[in-house]
Amino acid sequence: MISDARATFRELHRSGTFVLPNPFDAGSARLLQSLGAKALATTSSGFAATLGREDQSVTADELIAHVRALTHAVTVPVAVDAERGYADDPQGVAAVVEALAEAGASGISIEDYDPTADAIEPVARAAERIAAAAEVCARHGMVLTGRSENHLYGVADLDDTIARLRTYAEAGATCVYAPGLTNLDDIRRLTGAMDVPVNVLALHDGPSVPELAGAGVRRVSTGGSLTWAAYGGLVAAATELLERGTLKPREGSPFPGTDDMLK
């Protein structure tokens, strides 16, 4: 049941550290659940890739249908990367979050980067959209994550990031996230400044999950990295087939007939 999934997701945020992998379709979601993931979250860049498009080109209706497909495919909680809420005004954000709730989402994240302006938007304006989402999330028992995109777009100002995330928490976010941080001292400073759980993006050159746990991080997500790993495997296998005429199973690949991981 959706209510059970939401209760589970809220409980995961109360203590300890958990990994929140980001599937890109229903099949990858079921695989991740079979591997033991306790919760999942969509990835905006990964989902866009499945449509043959770039990040930030998906419509709200496409995202809602995607979320419905994932929540019907798995029994674990599914959180949603809702970008900046798919609306410029708070009322529009609330309407989109309501639709995502109806699609079965257990959590929502709202970010402060405006792709139209190609800039991080003013904190007060971002907080208004967080507050609109927070009202809907509170009513449905969903976890709301406020995101500062500073470190993905060249704004290496940790003080501003912390101030933004504190403002988003005051506006109703029950978790905060600053993707792009890799320095453990910076991450410790961030977690120490927050009264709500902190999410950190796992990166190939960043700290390990145990290190992040030691720094006070509650949630570790993967962004689009699992999508690129899957697509990389496809490219390698297809290149071998097209150039050498052979197609051999690769270590760890769930080839049908060898390991039915979709059960």
mmCIF file of C-alpha atoms in Angstrom:
data_model
loop_
_atom_site.group_PDB
_atom_site.id
_atom_site.type_symbol
_atom_site.label_atom_id
_atom_site.label_comp_id
_atom_site.label_asym_id
_atom_site.label_seq_id
_atom_site.Cartn_x
_atom_site.Cartn_y
_atom_site.Cartn_z
ATOM 1 C CA MET A 1 0.000 0.000 0.000
ATOM 2 C CA ILE A 2 1.081 3.557 -0.715
ATOM 3 C CA SER A 3 0.568 4.597 2.917
ATOM 4 C CA ASP A 4 2.835 1.761 4.086
ATOM 5 C CA ALA A 5 5.549 2.742 1.608
ATOM 6 C CA ARG A 6 5.409 6.343 2.794
ATOM 7 C CA ALA A 7 5.645 5.287 6.428
ATOM 8 C CA THR A 8 8.657 3.127 5.568
ATOM 9 C CA PHE A 9 10.326 5.994 3.739
ATOM 10 C CA ARG A 10 9.804 8.378 6.642
ATOM 11 C CA GLU A 11 11.215 5.777 9.032
ATOM 12 C CA LEU A 12 14.362 5.382 6.922
ATOM 13 C CA HIS A 13 15.089 9.073 7.526
ATOM 14 C CA ARG A 14 14.952 8.804 11.330
ATOM 15 C CA SER A 15 18.366 7.245 11.989
ATOM 16 C CA GLY A 16 21.368 5.621 10.352
ATOM 17 C CA THR A 17 22.378 5.906 6.705
ATOM 18 C CA PHE A 18 20.694 4.307 3.711
ATOM 19 C CA VAL A 19 21.418 4.151 -0.011
ATOM 20 C CA LEU A 20 18.728 5.493 -2.354
ATOM 21 C CA PRO A 21 19.547 4.137 -5.852
ATOM 22 C CA ASN A 22 18.062 5.875 -8.872
ATOM 23 C CA PRO A 23 16.490 3.529 -11.467
ATOM 24 C CA PHE A 24 15.635 4.805 -14.919
ATOM 25 C CA ASP A 25 12.687 2.533 -15.771
ATOM 26 C CA ALA A 26 10.447 -0.141 -14.257
ATOM 27 C CA GLY A 27 12.856 -2.957 -15.118
ATOM 28 C CA SER A 28 15.842 -1.321 -13.438
ATOM 29 C CA ALA A 29 13.605 -0.496 -10.456
ATOM 30 C CA ARG A 30 12.685 -4.172 -10.032
ATOM 31 C CA LEU A 31 16.316 -5.216 -10.355
ATOM 32 C CA LEU A 32 17.360 -2.768 -7.648
ATOM 33 C CA GLN A 33 14.595 -3.955 -5.357
ATOM 34 C CA SER A 34 15.699 -7.571 -5.922
ATOM 35 C CA LEU A 35 19.233 -6.584 -4.884
ATOM 36 C CA GLY A 36 17.968 -5.319 -1.544
ATOM 37 C CA ALA A 37 17.404 -1.579 -2.046
ATOM 38 C CA LYS A 38 15.093 -0.358 0.719
ATOM 39 C CA ALA A 39 13.844 2.609 -1.322
ATOM 40 C CA LEU A 40 14.324 4.077 -4.788
ATOM 41 C CA ALA A 41 14.178 7.484 -6.444
ATOM 42 C CA THR A 42 13.757 8.646 -10.008
ATOM 43 C CA THR A 43 16.563 10.417 -11.863
ATOM 44 C CA SER A 44 15.665 13.297 -14.155
ATOM 45 C CA SER A 45 18.711 12.811 -16.408
ATOM 46 C CA GLY A 46 18.333 9.025 -16.488
ATOM 47 C CA PHE A 47 14.642 9.114 -17.338
ATOM 48 C CA ALA A 48 15.240 11.739 -20.027
ATOM 49 C CA ALA A 49 17.909 9.454 -21.523
ATOM 50 C CA THR A 50 15.364 6.638 -21.872
ATOM 51 C CA LEU A 51 13.346 9.002 -24.057
ATOM 52 C CA GLY A 52 16.404 9.910 -26.125
ATOM 53 C CA ARG A 53 16.433 13.423 -24.710
ATOM 54 C CA GLU A 54 18.599 15.636 -22.547
ATOM 55 C CA ASP A 55 17.989 16.387 -18.890
ATOM 56 C CA GLN A 56 15.342 19.012 -18.068
ATOM 57 C CA SER A 57 13.373 18.246 -21.239
ATOM 58 C CA VAL A 58 10.764 15.919 -19.703
ATOM 59 C CA THR A 59 7.216 17.214 -19.218
ATOM 60 C CA ALA A 60 5.244 16.951 -16.000
ATOM 61 C CA ASP A 61 2.804 14.513 -17.623
ATOM 62 C CA GLU A 62 5.687 12.291 -18.758
ATOM 63 C CA LEU A 63 7.170 12.291 -15.266
ATOM 64 C CA ILE A 64 3.837 11.473 -13.639
ATOM 65 C CA ALA A 65 3.346 8.496 -15.979
ATOM 66 C CA HIS A 66 6.928 7.366 -15.252
ATOM 67 C CA VAL A 67 6.335 7.527 -11.502
ATOM 68 C CA ARG A 68 3.105 5.580 -11.831
ATOM 69 C CA ALA A 69 4.946 2.854 -13.771
ATOM 70 C CA LEU A 70 7.687 2.592 -11.120
ATOM 71 C CA THR A 71 5.351 2.558 -8.120
ATOM 72 C CA HIS A 72 3.315 -0.205 -9.766
ATOM 73 C CA ALA A 73 6.475 -2.231 -10.506
ATOM 74 C CA VAL A 74 7.942 -2.313 -6.981
ATOM 75 C CA THR A 75 6.804 -2.508 -3.385
ATOM 76 C CA VAL A 76 9.539 -0.323 -1.862
ATOM 77 C CA PRO A 77 9.069 3.459 -1.543
ATOM 78 C CA VAL A 78 9.734 5.560 -4.639
ATOM 79 C CA ALA A 79 10.819 9.191 -4.317
ATOM 80 C CA VAL A 80 10.715 11.624 -7.226
ATOM 81 C CA ASP A 81 13.200 14.071 -8.687
ATOM 82 C CA ALA A 82 10.669 16.764 -9.569
ATOM 83 C CA GLU A 83 13.327 19.248 -10.779
ATOM 84 C CA ARG A 84 12.014 22.726 -9.853
ATOM 85 C CA GLY A 85 8.393 21.596 -9.660
ATOM 86 C CA TYR A 86 7.497 21.974 -13.343
ATOM 87 C CA ALA A 87 5.930 25.375 -12.692
ATOM 88 C CA ASP A 88 7.049 28.946 -12.081
ATOM 89 C CA ASP A 89 4.409 29.743 -9.473
ATOM 90 C CA PRO A 90 3.797 28.014 -6.129
ATOM 91 C CA GLN A 91 0.250 27.043 -7.078
ATOM 92 C CA GLY A 92 1.512 25.202 -10.144
ATOM 93 C CA VAL A 93 4.146 23.389 -8.090
ATOM 94 C CA ALA A 94 1.492 22.288 -5.594
ATOM 95 C CA ALA A 95 -0.649 20.896 -8.406
ATOM 96 C CA VAL A 96 2.241 18.862 -9.831
ATOM 97 C CA VAL A 97 3.192 17.513 -6.398
ATOM 98 C CA GLU A 98 -0.441 16.533 -5.824
ATOM 99 C CA ALA A 99 -0.429 14.587 -9.101
ATOM 100 C CA LEU A 100 2.822 12.858 -8.139
ATOM 101 C CA ALA A 101 1.270 11.918 -4.798
ATOM 102 C CA GLU A 102 -1.664 10.365 -6.623
ATOM 103 C CA ALA A 103 0.836 8.439 -8.777
ATOM 104 C CA GLY A 104 2.202 6.824 -5.614
ATOM 105 C CA ALA A 105 5.297 8.872 -4.762
ATOM 106 C CA SER A 106 6.670 8.527 -1.224
ATOM 107 C CA GLY A 107 8.933 11.564 -1.498
ATOM 108 C CA ILE A 108 9.570 14.608 -3.679
ATOM 109 C CA SER A 109 12.631 16.771 -4.263
ATOM 110 C CA ILE A 110 12.447 20.368 -5.460
ATOM 111 C CA GLU A 111 15.551 22.197 -6.686
ATOM 112 C CA ASP A 112 16.485 25.853 -7.080
ATOM 113 C CA TYR A 113 18.075 25.883 -10.537
ATOM 114 C CA ASP A 114 16.054 27.619 -13.252
ATOM 115 C CA PRO A 115 17.016 26.170 -16.668
ATOM 116 C CA THR A 116 15.166 28.941 -18.504
ATOM 117 C CA ALA A 117 17.359 31.592 -16.889
ATOM 118 C CA ASP A 118 20.345 29.217 -16.636
ATOM 119 C CA ALA A 119 20.879 30.403 -13.088
ATOM 120 C CA ILE A 120 20.314 29.533 -9.452
ATOM 121 C CA GLU A 121 17.156 31.420 -8.575
ATOM 122 C CA PRO A 122 16.729 33.830 -5.661
ATOM 123 C CA VAL A 123 16.391 31.951 -2.401
ATOM 124 C CA ALA A 124 13.119 33.615 -1.424
ATOM 125 C CA ARG A 125 11.470 32.562 -4.655
ATOM 126 C CA ALA A 126 12.757 29.013 -4.310
ATOM 127 C CA ALA A 127 11.497 28.878 -0.732
ATOM 128 C CA GLU A 128 7.992 29.846 -1.869
ATOM 129 C CA ARG A 129 7.888 26.808 -4.152
ATOM 130 C CA ILE A 130 9.264 24.592 -1.369
ATOM 131 C CA ALA A 131 6.513 25.844 0.956
ATOM 132 C CA ALA A 132 3.833 25.065 -1.638
ATOM 133 C CA ALA A 133 5.191 21.544 -2.080
ATOM 134 C CA ALA A 134 5.497 21.113 1.700
ATOM 135 C CA GLU A 135 1.776 21.619 2.265
ATOM 136 C CA VAL A 136 0.947 18.808 -0.160
ATOM 137 C CA CYS A 137 3.684 16.514 1.128
ATOM 138 C CA ALA A 138 2.601 16.966 4.752
ATOM 139 C CA ARG A 139 -0.979 16.099 3.855
ATOM 140 C CA HIS A 140 0.087 12.874 2.117
ATOM 141 C CA GLY A 141 2.869 11.886 4.526
ATOM 142 C CA MET A 142 5.618 12.301 1.915
ATOM 143 C CA VAL A 143 9.239 13.290 2.546
ATOM 144 C CA LEU A 144 10.061 16.640 0.928
ATOM 145 C CA THR A 145 13.676 17.292 -0.033
ATOM 146 C CA GLY A 146 14.883 20.816 -0.711
ATOM 147 C CA ARG A 147 17.837 20.942 -3.107
ATOM 148 C CA SER A 148 20.529 23.571 -3.575
ATOM 149 C CA GLU A 149 22.092 23.159 -7.010
ATOM 150 C CA ASN A 150 24.998 25.550 -6.365
ATOM 151 C CA HIS A 151 27.762 22.965 -6.660
ATOM 152 C CA LEU A 152 26.462 21.499 -9.927
ATOM 153 C CA TYR A 153 26.521 24.909 -11.609
ATOM 154 C CA GLY A 154 29.839 26.384 -10.548
ATOM 155 C CA VAL A 155 28.759 28.208 -7.394
ATOM 156 C CA ALA A 156 31.318 26.899 -4.895
ATOM 157 C CA ASP A 157 29.937 28.883 -1.975
ATOM 158 C CA LEU A 158 29.250 26.492 0.887
ATOM 159 C CA ASP A 159 28.014 29.302 3.146
ATOM 160 C CA ASP A 160 25.328 30.182 0.591
ATOM 161 C CA THR A 161 24.448 26.506 0.140
ATOM 162 C CA ILE A 162 23.992 26.040 3.879
ATOM 163 C CA ALA A 163 21.948 29.235 4.181
ATOM 164 C CA ARG A 164 19.717 28.138 1.302
ATOM 165 C CA LEU A 165 19.144 24.679 2.714
ATOM 166 C CA ARG A 166 18.338 26.058 6.149
ATOM 167 C CA THR A 167 15.793 28.363 4.506
ATOM 168 C CA TYR A 168 14.268 25.453 2.598
ATOM 169 C CA ALA A 169 14.000 23.450 5.830
ATOM 170 C CA GLU A 170 12.286 26.399 7.494
ATOM 171 C CA ALA A 171 9.886 26.489 4.520
ATOM 172 C CA GLY A 172 8.918 22.856 5.129
ATOM 173 C CA ALA A 173 11.566 20.600 3.585
ATOM 174 C CA THR A 174 12.079 17.533 5.791
ATOM 175 C CA CYS A 175 15.363 16.573 4.083
ATOM 176 C CA VAL A 176 17.991 18.644 2.258
ATOM 177 C CA TYR A 177 20.381 17.902 -0.588
ATOM 178 C CA ALA A 178 23.344 19.689 -2.179
ATOM 179 C CA PRO A 179 24.481 17.485 -5.083
ATOM 180 C CA GLY A 180 28.107 17.871 -6.113
ATOM 181 C CA LEU A 181 29.779 17.994 -2.698
ATOM 182 C CA THR A 182 32.775 15.631 -2.438
ATOM 183 C CA ASN A 183 34.919 17.035 0.364
ATOM 184 C CA LEU A 184 34.222 15.274 3.656
ATOM 185 C CA ASP A 185 34.971 18.379 5.716
ATOM 186 C CA ASP A 186 32.405 20.331 3.680
ATOM 187 C CA ILE A 187 29.880 17.526 4.092
ATOM 188 C CA ARG A 188 30.470 17.393 7.863
ATOM 189 C CA ARG A 189 29.991 21.136 8.036
ATOM 190 C CA LEU A 190 26.723 20.816 6.123
ATOM 191 C CA THR A 191 25.312 17.996 8.255
ATOM 192 C CA GLY A 192 26.355 19.825 11.418
ATOM 193 C CA ALA A 193 24.461 22.925 10.335
ATOM 194 C CA MET A 194 21.186 21.121 9.625
ATOM 195 C CA ASP A 195 18.328 20.042 11.865
ATOM 196 C CA VAL A 196 16.913 17.745 9.156
ATOM 197 C CA PRO A 197 18.425 14.707 7.363
ATOM 198 C CA VAL A 198 20.994 15.354 4.634
ATOM 199 C CA ASN A 199 21.233 13.579 1.257
ATOM 200 C CA VAL A 200 24.567 13.376 -0.581
ATOM 201 C CA LEU A 201 25.171 12.285 -4.164
ATOM 202 C CA ALA A 202 27.520 9.307 -4.536
ATOM 203 C CA LEU A 203 30.254 10.144 -7.044
ATOM 204 C CA HIS A 204 33.105 8.018 -8.423
ATOM 205 C CA ASP A 205 35.656 10.442 -6.966
ATOM 206 C CA GLY A 206 33.729 11.108 -3.771
ATOM 207 C CA PRO A 207 33.614 9.512 -0.312
ATOM 208 C CA SER A 208 32.330 5.976 0.211
ATOM 209 C CA VAL A 209 28.993 5.273 1.866
ATOM 210 C CA PRO A 210 30.683 4.327 5.195
ATOM 211 C CA GLU A 211 32.653 7.582 5.086
ATOM 212 C CA LEU A 212 29.474 9.548 4.402
ATOM 213 C CA ALA A 213 27.738 7.761 7.243
ATOM 214 C CA GLY A 214 30.589 8.793 9.532
ATOM 215 C CA ALA A 215 30.088 12.385 8.401
ATOM 216 C CA GLY A 216 26.456 12.340 9.494
ATOM 217 C CA VAL A 217 24.806 11.797 6.108
ATOM 218 C CA ARG A 218 21.419 10.094 6.324
ATOM 219 C CA ARG A 219 20.755 9.321 2.637
ATOM 220 C CA VAL A 220 23.058 8.566 -0.311
ATOM 221 C CA SER A 221 21.644 8.686 -3.846
ATOM 222 C CA THR A 222 23.197 7.872 -7.205
ATOM 223 C CA GLY A 223 21.683 10.343 -9.660
ATOM 224 C CA GLY A 224 22.112 9.281 -13.284
ATOM 225 C CA SER A 225 25.222 7.156 -12.676
ATOM 226 C CA LEU A 226 23.403 3.807 -12.799
ATOM 227 C CA THR A 227 21.818 4.846 -16.097
ATOM 228 C CA TRP A 228 25.210 5.613 -17.604
ATOM 229 C CA ALA A 229 26.596 2.324 -16.265
ATOM 230 C CA ALA A 230 23.754 0.425 -17.926
ATOM 231 C CA TYR A 231 24.104 2.333 -21.185
ATOM 232 C CA GLY A 232 27.865 1.795 -21.053
ATOM 233 C CA GLY A 233 27.288 -1.959 -20.856
ATOM 234 C CA LEU A 234 24.937 -1.758 -23.825
ATOM 235 C CA VAL A 235 27.501 0.173 -25.863
ATOM 236 C CA ALA A 236 30.251 -2.322 -25.023
ATOM 237 C CA ALA A 237 28.123 -5.351 -25.917
ATOM 238 C CA ALA A 238 26.749 -3.788 -29.102
ATOM 239 C CA THR A 239 30.221 -2.669 -30.202
ATOM 240 C CA GLU A 240 31.496 -6.227 -29.784
ATOM 241 C CA LEU A 241 28.554 -7.570 -31.782
ATOM 242 C CA LEU A 242 28.801 -5.035 -34.588
ATOM 243 C CA GLU A 243 32.588 -5.059 -34.903
ATOM 244 C CA ARG A 244 33.480 -8.679 -34.028
ATOM 245 C CA GLY A 245 30.221 -10.526 -34.608
ATOM 246 C CA THR A 246 30.139 -12.010 -31.090
ATOM 247 C CA LEU A 247 27.999 -11.419 -28.034
ATOM 248 C CA LYS A 248 29.187 -12.892 -24.762
ATOM 249 C CA PRO A 249 27.571 -12.580 -21.326
ATOM 250 C CA ARG A 250 29.433 -10.178 -19.070
ATOM 251 C CA GLU A 251 30.190 -10.780 -15.425
ATOM 252 C CA GLY A 252 27.294 -9.693 -13.260
ATOM 253 C CA SER A 253 24.879 -9.275 -16.180
ATOM 254 C CA PRO A 254 21.414 -10.770 -15.500
ATOM 255 C CA PHE A 255 21.112 -12.475 -18.893
ATOM 256 C CA PRO A 256 17.719 -14.223 -19.236
ATOM 257 C CA GLY A 257 18.020 -17.920 -18.542
ATOM 258 C CA THR A 258 21.010 -17.551 -16.218
ATOM 259 C CA ASP A 259 19.690 -15.528 -13.289
ATOM 260 C CA ASP A 260 16.110 -14.340 -13.271
ATOM 261 C CA MET A 261 16.563 -11.278 -11.091
ATOM 262 C CA LEU A 262 13.215 -9.803 -12.145
ATOM 263 C CA LYS A 263 11.224 -12.227 -9.988
#
